[in-house]
Coordinates of C-alpha atoms in Angstrom, one line a residue:
Chain A
M250 CA 14.1 -61.7 62.1
W251 CA 17.4 -62.5 63.7
D252 CA 17.4 -62.0 67.5
W253 CA 20.9 -62.3 69.0
N254 CA 19.6 -62.5 72.6
Y255 CA 17.5 -65.5 71.7
V256 CA 20.5 -67.0 69.9
W257 CA 22.7 -66.8 73.1
D258 CA 19.8 -68.2 75.1
I259 CA 19.4 -71.4 73.1
L260 CA 23.1 -72.0 72.0
P261 CA 24.1 -73.8 75.2
Q262 CA 21.3 -76.4 74.7
L263 CA 22.2 -77.0 71.1
L264 CA 25.9 -77.3 71.9
S265 CA 25.2 -80.0 74.6
A266 CA 23.0 -81.8 72.1
L267 CA 25.9 -81.6 69.6
K268 CA 27.8 -83.9 72.0
M269 CA 25.1 -86.5 71.7
T270 CA 25.2 -86.1 67.9
V271 CA 28.9 -86.6 67.8
W272 CA 28.8 -89.6 70.3
V273 CA 26.1 -91.4 68.2
T274 CA 28.2 -90.8 65.0
I275 CA 31.3 -92.3 66.6
C276 CA 29.6 -95.3 68.0
A277 CA 27.8 -96.0 64.7
F278 CA 31.1 -95.5 62.8
V279 CA 32.8 -98.2 65.0
V280 CA 29.9 -100.6 64.3
A281 CA 30.1 -99.8 60.6
L282 CA 33.9 -100.4 60.5
I283 CA 33.5 -103.8 62.2
I284 CA 30.4 -105.1 60.3
G285 CA 31.8 -103.7 57.1
L286 CA 35.0 -105.7 57.4
L287 CA 33.0 -108.9 58.2
L288 CA 30.8 -108.2 55.1
A289 CA 33.8 -107.6 52.9
F290 CA 35.3 -111.0 54.0
A291 CA 32.0 -112.7 53.6
T292 CA 31.6 -111.5 50.0
R293 CA 35.1 -112.6 49.2
S294 CA 34.5 -116.0 50.7
R295 CA 35.1 -119.2 48.6
F296 CA 31.7 -120.5 49.8
K297 CA 29.5 -119.3 46.9
L298 CA 26.4 -119.5 49.0
L299 CA 27.8 -117.3 51.8
S300 CA 29.0 -114.6 49.4
L301 CA 25.7 -114.7 47.4
I302 CA 23.6 -114.3 50.5
T303 CA 25.9 -111.5 51.8
K304 CA 25.7 -109.7 48.5
G305 CA 21.9 -109.9 48.6
I306 CA 21.7 -108.5 52.1
I307 CA 24.1 -105.6 51.1
E308 CA 22.0 -104.9 48.0
F309 CA 18.8 -104.8 50.1
I310 CA 20.2 -102.5 52.8
R311 CA 21.7 -100.1 50.2
N312 CA 18.4 -99.8 48.3
T313 CA 16.1 -99.0 51.2
P314 CA 16.0 -95.8 53.2
L315 CA 17.9 -95.5 56.5
L316 CA 14.8 -93.8 58.1
V317 CA 12.7 -96.9 57.5
Q318 CA 15.5 -99.3 58.7
V319 CA 15.7 -97.3 61.9
F320 CA 11.9 -97.5 62.3
F321 CA 12.1 -101.2 61.8
L322 CA 14.8 -101.6 64.5
Y323 CA 12.9 -99.4 67.0
Y324 CA 9.3 -100.5 66.5
S325 CA 9.4 -104.0 65.0
L326 CA 12.3 -105.8 66.7
P327 CA 10.7 -105.4 70.2
L328 CA 7.6 -107.1 68.8
L329 CA 9.5 -109.9 67.2
T330 CA 12.0 -110.6 70.0
G331 CA 10.3 -109.2 73.1
I332 CA 13.3 -107.1 73.9
S333 CA 12.7 -103.3 73.6
I334 CA 15.7 -101.3 72.3
P335 CA 16.5 -97.8 73.6
A336 CA 16.5 -95.1 70.9
F337 CA 20.2 -94.6 71.3
Y338 CA 21.1 -98.3 70.4
A339 CA 18.5 -98.4 67.6
G340 CA 20.1 -95.3 66.2
V341 CA 23.7 -96.7 66.5
I342 CA 22.8 -100.1 65.1
G343 CA 20.7 -98.6 62.3
L344 CA 23.2 -96.0 61.2
G345 CA 26.1 -98.4 61.7
L346 CA 24.5 -101.3 59.7
H347 CA 23.4 -99.0 56.9
Y348 CA 26.9 -97.6 56.3
S349 CA 28.6 -101.0 56.9
T350 CA 27.4 -101.9 53.5
Y351 CA 29.1 -98.9 52.0
L352 CA 32.3 -99.5 54.0
S353 CA 32.5 -103.1 52.9
E354 CA 32.7 -101.8 49.3
V355 CA 35.6 -99.5 50.4
Y356 CA 37.5 -102.4 52.1
R357 CA 37.0 -104.5 49.0
S358 CA 38.5 -101.8 46.8
G359 CA 41.5 -101.5 49.2
I360 CA 42.1 -105.3 49.2
E361 CA 41.7 -105.6 45.4
G362 CA 44.0 -102.7 45.0
V363 CA 46.9 -104.8 46.2
P364 CA 48.7 -106.2 43.2
K365 CA 48.3 -109.9 42.6
G366 CA 52.1 -110.4 42.6
Q367 CA 52.1 -109.6 46.4
W368 CA 49.9 -112.6 47.1
E369 CA 52.1 -114.8 44.9
A370 CA 55.2 -113.5 46.7
A371 CA 53.7 -114.3 50.1
T372 CA 52.9 -117.8 48.8
A373 CA 56.4 -118.2 47.5
L374 CA 57.8 -117.2 50.9
N375 CA 55.7 -119.9 52.4
Y376 CA 53.7 -117.4 54.6
T377 CA 50.7 -118.7 56.5
K378 CA 47.3 -117.1 55.5
A379 CA 47.3 -115.1 58.8
K380 CA 50.8 -113.8 58.2
T381 CA 50.1 -112.9 54.6
W382 CA 47.1 -110.8 55.7
R383 CA 49.0 -109.3 58.6
S384 CA 52.3 -108.3 57.1
I385 CA 51.7 -108.1 53.4
I386 CA 48.1 -107.4 52.4
L387 CA 46.6 -105.1 55.1
P388 CA 49.6 -102.7 55.4
Q389 CA 49.2 -102.0 51.7
A390 CA 45.4 -102.1 51.6
V391 CA 44.6 -99.9 54.5
P392 CA 46.4 -96.6 54.0
P393 CA 44.8 -95.7 50.6
I394 CA 41.3 -96.2 52.0
I395 CA 41.7 -94.1 55.3
P396 CA 40.6 -90.8 53.6
V397 CA 37.6 -92.5 52.1
L398 CA 36.7 -93.9 55.5
G399 CA 37.1 -90.4 56.9
N400 CA 34.7 -89.0 54.3
Y401 CA 32.1 -91.7 55.3
L402 CA 32.4 -90.6 58.9
I403 CA 31.4 -87.1 57.8
V404 CA 28.5 -88.4 55.8
M405 CA 27.3 -90.4 58.8
F406 CA 27.5 -87.3 61.0
K407 CA 25.2 -85.5 58.6
E408 CA 22.7 -88.4 58.7
T409 CA 22.1 -88.3 62.5
P410 CA 19.2 -85.7 62.3
I411 CA 17.1 -88.6 61.0
L412 CA 17.3 -90.2 64.4
C413 CA 15.1 -87.5 65.9
A414 CA 12.2 -89.6 64.4
I415 CA 12.9 -92.2 67.1
T416 CA 13.1 -89.6 69.9
L417 CA 16.9 -89.6 70.2
V418 CA 17.7 -86.3 71.7
E419 CA 20.4 -85.1 69.3
M420 CA 20.7 -81.6 67.8
M421 CA 17.7 -81.8 65.5
L422 CA 15.2 -83.0 68.2
T423 CA 16.6 -80.4 70.6
A424 CA 16.0 -77.7 68.0
K425 CA 12.5 -79.0 67.4
N426 CA 11.8 -78.9 71.1
I427 CA 13.1 -75.3 71.4
V428 CA 10.8 -74.3 68.5
S429 CA 7.7 -75.9 70.0
Q430 CA 8.3 -74.0 73.3
S431 CA 9.2 -70.6 71.8
F432 CA 7.3 -70.7 68.5
R433 CA 10.3 -69.2 66.8
A434 CA 11.9 -71.5 64.1
F435 CA 14.3 -69.2 62.2
E436 CA 17.2 -69.0 64.7
P437 CA 17.2 -72.7 66.0
Y438 CA 17.2 -74.3 62.6
T439 CA 19.7 -71.8 61.1
L440 CA 22.0 -72.5 64.1
V441 CA 21.8 -76.3 63.7
G442 CA 22.7 -75.8 60.0
I443 CA 25.7 -73.5 60.9
L444 CA 26.9 -76.0 63.5
F445 CA 26.8 -78.9 61.0
L446 CA 28.5 -76.8 58.4
I447 CA 31.4 -75.8 60.8
I448 CA 32.1 -79.3 61.9
S449 CA 31.8 -81.0 58.5
Y450 CA 34.0 -78.3 57.0
I451 CA 36.7 -78.7 59.6
A452 CA 36.5 -82.5 59.4
S453 CA 36.8 -82.5 55.6
L454 CA 39.9 -80.2 55.8
L455 CA 41.5 -82.7 58.3
V456 CA 40.7 -85.6 55.9
Q457 CA 42.3 -83.7 53.0
R458 CA 45.4 -83.1 55.1
L459 CA 45.6 -86.7 56.1
E460 CA 45.3 -87.8 52.5
K461 CA 48.2 -85.5 51.5
R462 CA 50.4 -86.9 54.3
L463 CA 49.5 -90.5 53.4
N464 CA 50.4 -89.9 49.8
L465 CA 53.7 -88.4 50.8
Q466 CA 54.5 -91.4 53.0
R467 CA 53.8 -93.7 50.1
G468 CA 56.0 -91.7 47.9
K469 CA 53.4 -90.6 45.4
Chain B
M139 CA -9.5 -104.4 60.7
P140 CA -7.2 -105.8 58.0
N141 CA -7.4 -109.5 57.1
S142 CA -4.0 -109.7 55.5
W143 CA -1.1 -107.6 54.5
I144 CA -2.7 -107.2 51.0
D145 CA -5.2 -104.8 52.6
F146 CA -2.4 -102.3 53.2
L147 CA -1.3 -102.1 49.5
P148 CA -3.9 -99.5 48.2
T149 CA -2.8 -97.0 50.9
L150 CA 0.9 -97.6 50.4
L151 CA 0.6 -97.4 46.6
K152 CA -1.0 -93.9 47.1
G153 CA 2.1 -93.0 49.1
A154 CA 4.3 -94.5 46.4
E155 CA 2.8 -92.1 43.9
I156 CA 3.8 -89.1 46.0
T157 CA 7.3 -90.6 46.6
I158 CA 7.8 -91.0 42.8
V159 CA 6.5 -87.5 42.0
V160 CA 8.9 -85.9 44.6
A161 CA 11.8 -88.1 43.4
F162 CA 11.1 -87.3 39.7
F163 CA 11.0 -83.5 40.1
S164 CA 13.9 -83.4 42.6
A165 CA 16.0 -85.5 40.2
I166 CA 15.3 -83.0 37.3
L167 CA 16.3 -80.1 39.5
A168 CA 19.3 -82.0 40.8
V169 CA 20.6 -82.7 37.2
V170 CA 20.0 -79.0 36.2
M171 CA 21.9 -77.8 39.3
S172 CA 24.7 -80.3 38.8
F173 CA 25.4 -79.1 35.3
A174 CA 25.0 -75.4 36.1
A175 CA 27.2 -75.6 39.3
G176 CA 29.7 -78.1 37.7
L177 CA 30.3 -75.9 34.7
C178 CA 30.3 -72.7 36.8
R179 CA 33.1 -74.1 38.9
L180 CA 35.2 -74.3 35.8
S181 CA 34.5 -70.7 34.9
K182 CA 37.3 -68.2 34.2
L183 CA 35.6 -65.6 36.4
W184 CA 36.6 -65.9 40.1
I185 CA 33.3 -64.4 41.3
I186 CA 31.3 -67.1 39.6
R187 CA 33.6 -69.8 40.9
T188 CA 33.4 -68.5 44.4
L189 CA 29.6 -68.1 44.5
T190 CA 29.2 -71.7 43.1
A191 CA 31.7 -73.0 45.7
V192 CA 29.6 -71.4 48.5
Y193 CA 26.4 -73.1 47.2
V194 CA 28.2 -76.5 46.9
E195 CA 29.8 -76.3 50.4
V196 CA 26.7 -75.1 52.2
F197 CA 24.5 -77.8 50.7
R198 CA 27.1 -80.5 51.1
G199 CA 28.2 -79.4 54.6
T200 CA 24.7 -79.4 56.2
S201 CA 22.4 -82.2 56.6
L202 CA 19.5 -82.7 54.1
L203 CA 16.9 -82.9 56.9
V204 CA 18.2 -79.6 58.3
Q205 CA 17.8 -78.0 54.9
L206 CA 14.3 -79.4 54.6
F207 CA 13.3 -78.0 58.0
W208 CA 14.9 -74.7 57.3
L209 CA 13.1 -74.3 53.9
Y210 CA 9.8 -75.4 55.4
F211 CA 9.7 -74.2 59.0
A212 CA 12.3 -71.4 59.2
L213 CA 11.7 -69.5 56.0
P214 CA 8.1 -68.4 56.9
F215 CA 9.7 -66.3 59.7
I216 CA 11.3 -64.1 57.1
G217 CA 8.1 -63.9 55.1
I218 CA 8.6 -66.8 52.6
E219 CA 6.0 -69.6 52.9
L220 CA 6.6 -72.5 50.6
P221 CA 4.1 -75.3 49.9
K222 CA 5.3 -78.7 51.2
M223 CA 5.8 -80.1 47.7
L224 CA 8.0 -77.2 46.7
A225 CA 10.0 -77.2 49.9
A226 CA 10.7 -80.9 49.4
I227 CA 11.7 -80.7 45.8
L228 CA 13.9 -77.6 46.5
A229 CA 15.7 -79.2 49.4
I230 CA 16.3 -82.6 47.8
G231 CA 17.1 -81.1 44.3
L232 CA 19.5 -78.5 45.6
N233 CA 21.2 -80.9 48.0
F234 CA 21.8 -83.6 45.3
G235 CA 22.7 -80.9 42.8
A236 CA 25.6 -79.8 45.1
Y237 CA 26.9 -83.4 45.2
G238 CA 26.2 -83.9 41.4
S239 CA 28.2 -80.8 40.5
E240 CA 31.4 -82.7 41.5
I241 CA 30.4 -85.5 39.2
V242 CA 30.0 -83.1 36.3
R243 CA 33.2 -81.2 37.1
S244 CA 35.4 -84.3 37.2
A245 CA 33.8 -85.8 34.1
V246 CA 34.4 -82.6 32.1
L247 CA 38.0 -82.5 33.4
A248 CA 38.5 -86.2 32.4
V249 CA 37.9 -85.5 28.7
P250 CA 41.3 -85.7 27.1
K251 CA 43.0 -82.4 26.4
G252 CA 43.4 -83.2 22.7
Q253 CA 39.6 -82.9 22.3
W254 CA 39.6 -79.3 23.5
E255 CA 42.5 -78.5 21.2
A256 CA 40.8 -80.2 18.3
A257 CA 37.6 -78.2 18.9
L258 CA 39.7 -75.1 19.0
A259 CA 41.5 -76.0 15.8
L260 CA 38.1 -76.5 14.1
N261 CA 37.4 -72.9 15.0
L262 CA 34.3 -73.8 17.0
K263 CA 32.8 -71.1 19.3
P264 CA 33.3 -71.7 23.1
W265 CA 29.7 -72.9 23.6
Q266 CA 29.9 -75.2 20.5
R267 CA 33.1 -76.7 21.9
L268 CA 31.3 -77.5 25.1
L269 CA 28.0 -78.6 23.6
N270 CA 29.1 -80.6 20.6
V271 CA 32.5 -82.0 21.6
I272 CA 33.1 -82.0 25.4
L273 CA 29.7 -82.7 27.0
P274 CA 28.6 -85.6 24.8
Q275 CA 31.8 -87.4 25.9
A276 CA 31.7 -86.3 29.5
S277 CA 28.0 -87.3 29.9
L278 CA 28.9 -90.9 29.2
R279 CA 31.3 -90.8 32.2
M280 CA 28.7 -89.3 34.4
L281 CA 26.0 -92.0 33.9
P282 CA 27.3 -94.5 36.5
P283 CA 27.8 -92.1 39.4
F284 CA 24.5 -90.3 38.5
G285 CA 22.8 -93.7 38.6
N286 CA 24.1 -94.3 42.2
Q287 CA 23.1 -90.7 43.2
L288 CA 19.6 -91.4 41.8
V289 CA 19.1 -94.4 44.1
E290 CA 20.3 -92.2 47.0
L291 CA 17.9 -89.5 46.0
I292 CA 14.9 -92.0 46.0
K293 CA 15.9 -93.2 49.5
S294 CA 16.2 -89.6 50.7
T295 CA 12.6 -88.8 49.7
S296 CA 11.5 -90.7 52.8
L297 CA 12.6 -87.6 54.7
V298 CA 9.5 -85.7 53.5
Y299 CA 7.7 -87.7 56.1
F300 CA 9.0 -85.1 58.6
I301 CA 7.1 -82.3 57.0
T302 CA 4.0 -84.5 56.9
M303 CA 3.8 -85.1 53.2
A304 CA 1.8 -88.2 52.4
D305 CA 4.6 -90.2 50.9
L306 CA 5.3 -94.0 51.3
T307 CA 6.9 -93.7 54.7
Y308 CA 4.2 -91.3 56.0
Q309 CA 1.3 -93.5 54.8
A310 CA 3.0 -96.6 56.4
M311 CA 3.4 -94.8 59.7
V312 CA -0.2 -93.7 59.7
L313 CA -1.3 -97.3 59.0
R314 CA 1.0 -98.4 61.9
N315 CA -0.6 -96.0 64.2
N316 CA -4.0 -97.5 63.4
Y317 CA -2.9 -101.2 63.5
I318 CA 0.0 -101.4 66.0
S319 CA -0.1 -105.2 66.0
W320 CA 0.6 -105.2 62.3
T321 CA 3.8 -103.1 62.7
T322 CA 6.2 -105.7 61.4
E323 CA 4.1 -106.5 58.3
I324 CA 3.7 -102.9 57.4
L325 CA 7.4 -102.0 57.8
V326 CA 8.6 -105.1 55.9
L327 CA 6.1 -104.1 53.1
L328 CA 7.5 -100.6 53.2
L329 CA 11.1 -101.8 52.9
L330 CA 10.2 -104.1 50.0
M331 CA 8.4 -101.3 48.1
Y332 CA 11.4 -99.0 48.4
F333 CA 13.6 -101.8 47.4
V334 CA 11.5 -102.5 44.3
I335 CA 11.4 -98.9 43.2
A336 CA 15.2 -98.3 43.8
T337 CA 16.1 -101.6 42.0
L338 CA 14.0 -100.8 39.0
V339 CA 15.6 -97.4 38.7
S340 CA 19.1 -98.7 38.9
L341 CA 18.4 -101.4 36.3
A342 CA 16.9 -98.8 34.0
V343 CA 20.1 -96.6 34.4
R344 CA 22.3 -99.6 33.7
L345 CA 20.3 -100.5 30.5
L346 CA 20.6 -96.8 29.4
E347 CA 24.3 -96.9 30.1
R348 CA 24.8 -100.0 28.0
K349 CA 22.8 -98.5 25.1
W350 CA 24.6 -95.2 25.1
T351 CA 28.1 -96.3 25.7
A352 CA 28.1 -99.3 23.2
G353 CA 31.4 -98.9 21.3
R354 CA 32.0 -95.4 22.6
L355 CA 34.1 -95.7 25.7

């Protein structure tokens, strides 16, 4: 059953693996934020061909499993390009690319949420395109989507165990290794679950508080 | 030795069958759990609300892969041995049921208050109010988000590869082990097969939506 001595034995290993899990999540989130923004602009582009191709790519990435995409990056790309990718980078790029397609949708909803009159007002004031974006559109488009981005960060955090398939030593793989050495599976997997639960729960509370504060600032 | 990528299709199609079976039964369990948990969260009794909230938070707060490992590898240590198929369906179904309960809850709450009052005025019993007045209207609102969740569910079936079930992903990785030089062809084929399955499902949901909501929303 539940052996506390065993739990205290393995907890340090799991906690140091948690650092890796968090680090991969943060790196992948930054990748997703940047590529997501590029995708959002590409789909809004006036060049029909660019926006069509981008929409096609987004559709393809969103309708195929992250696990298979990660396998492709880790096993296929080295064969195609001759450059082998370490598991960490394959994981960061895979996770980041997958969620960039979701974030591009979030960005678009933020941009489209800015009333049309704001664009017209900027034109009337003779603002340049760059100035319109910088001082009119983005300040209004970004705050409402911050909580949504926060929720995606939590979703991505919970996707990291998949990366144990490409030998990235995060929490799941560490737990698997512990199990294969000790032949006891109950405590390690339960602990991993508890650690995920604690962190996602705290993170989602923070996102909720942030949302409240942003709503207050915008006078809702 | 394969002559072309066509030679991989029979094996992959066998895997696709398992993928579809897992997805089908998990989806049914997910819908049942979504409605059960979604309606329980609106219950008047605090104990029912609390228990449901615990289920939803636990399954939403931990990772699906952790849940699958826990059901399949950890449970035997307390004397419960589940067959692979059952562990897979339980993990995916309960996980998506927890997410789906939010969809049901918000769709029910979005039905205008006047409808509840009208059902009350007609002297309908509580369950009649729900079944005949509220749920038919709420269900229409649930379709689009449920459709998105269904695509996510199909994608997540690839995780059963970790408990060595012979699904699409597992079959492809076995093929890859045997023919390493064909890695790229096999993985591209695998991506395409998932894409076809997911796209067909989302098209079907969209058609259903159009049929059901014609002139209703």
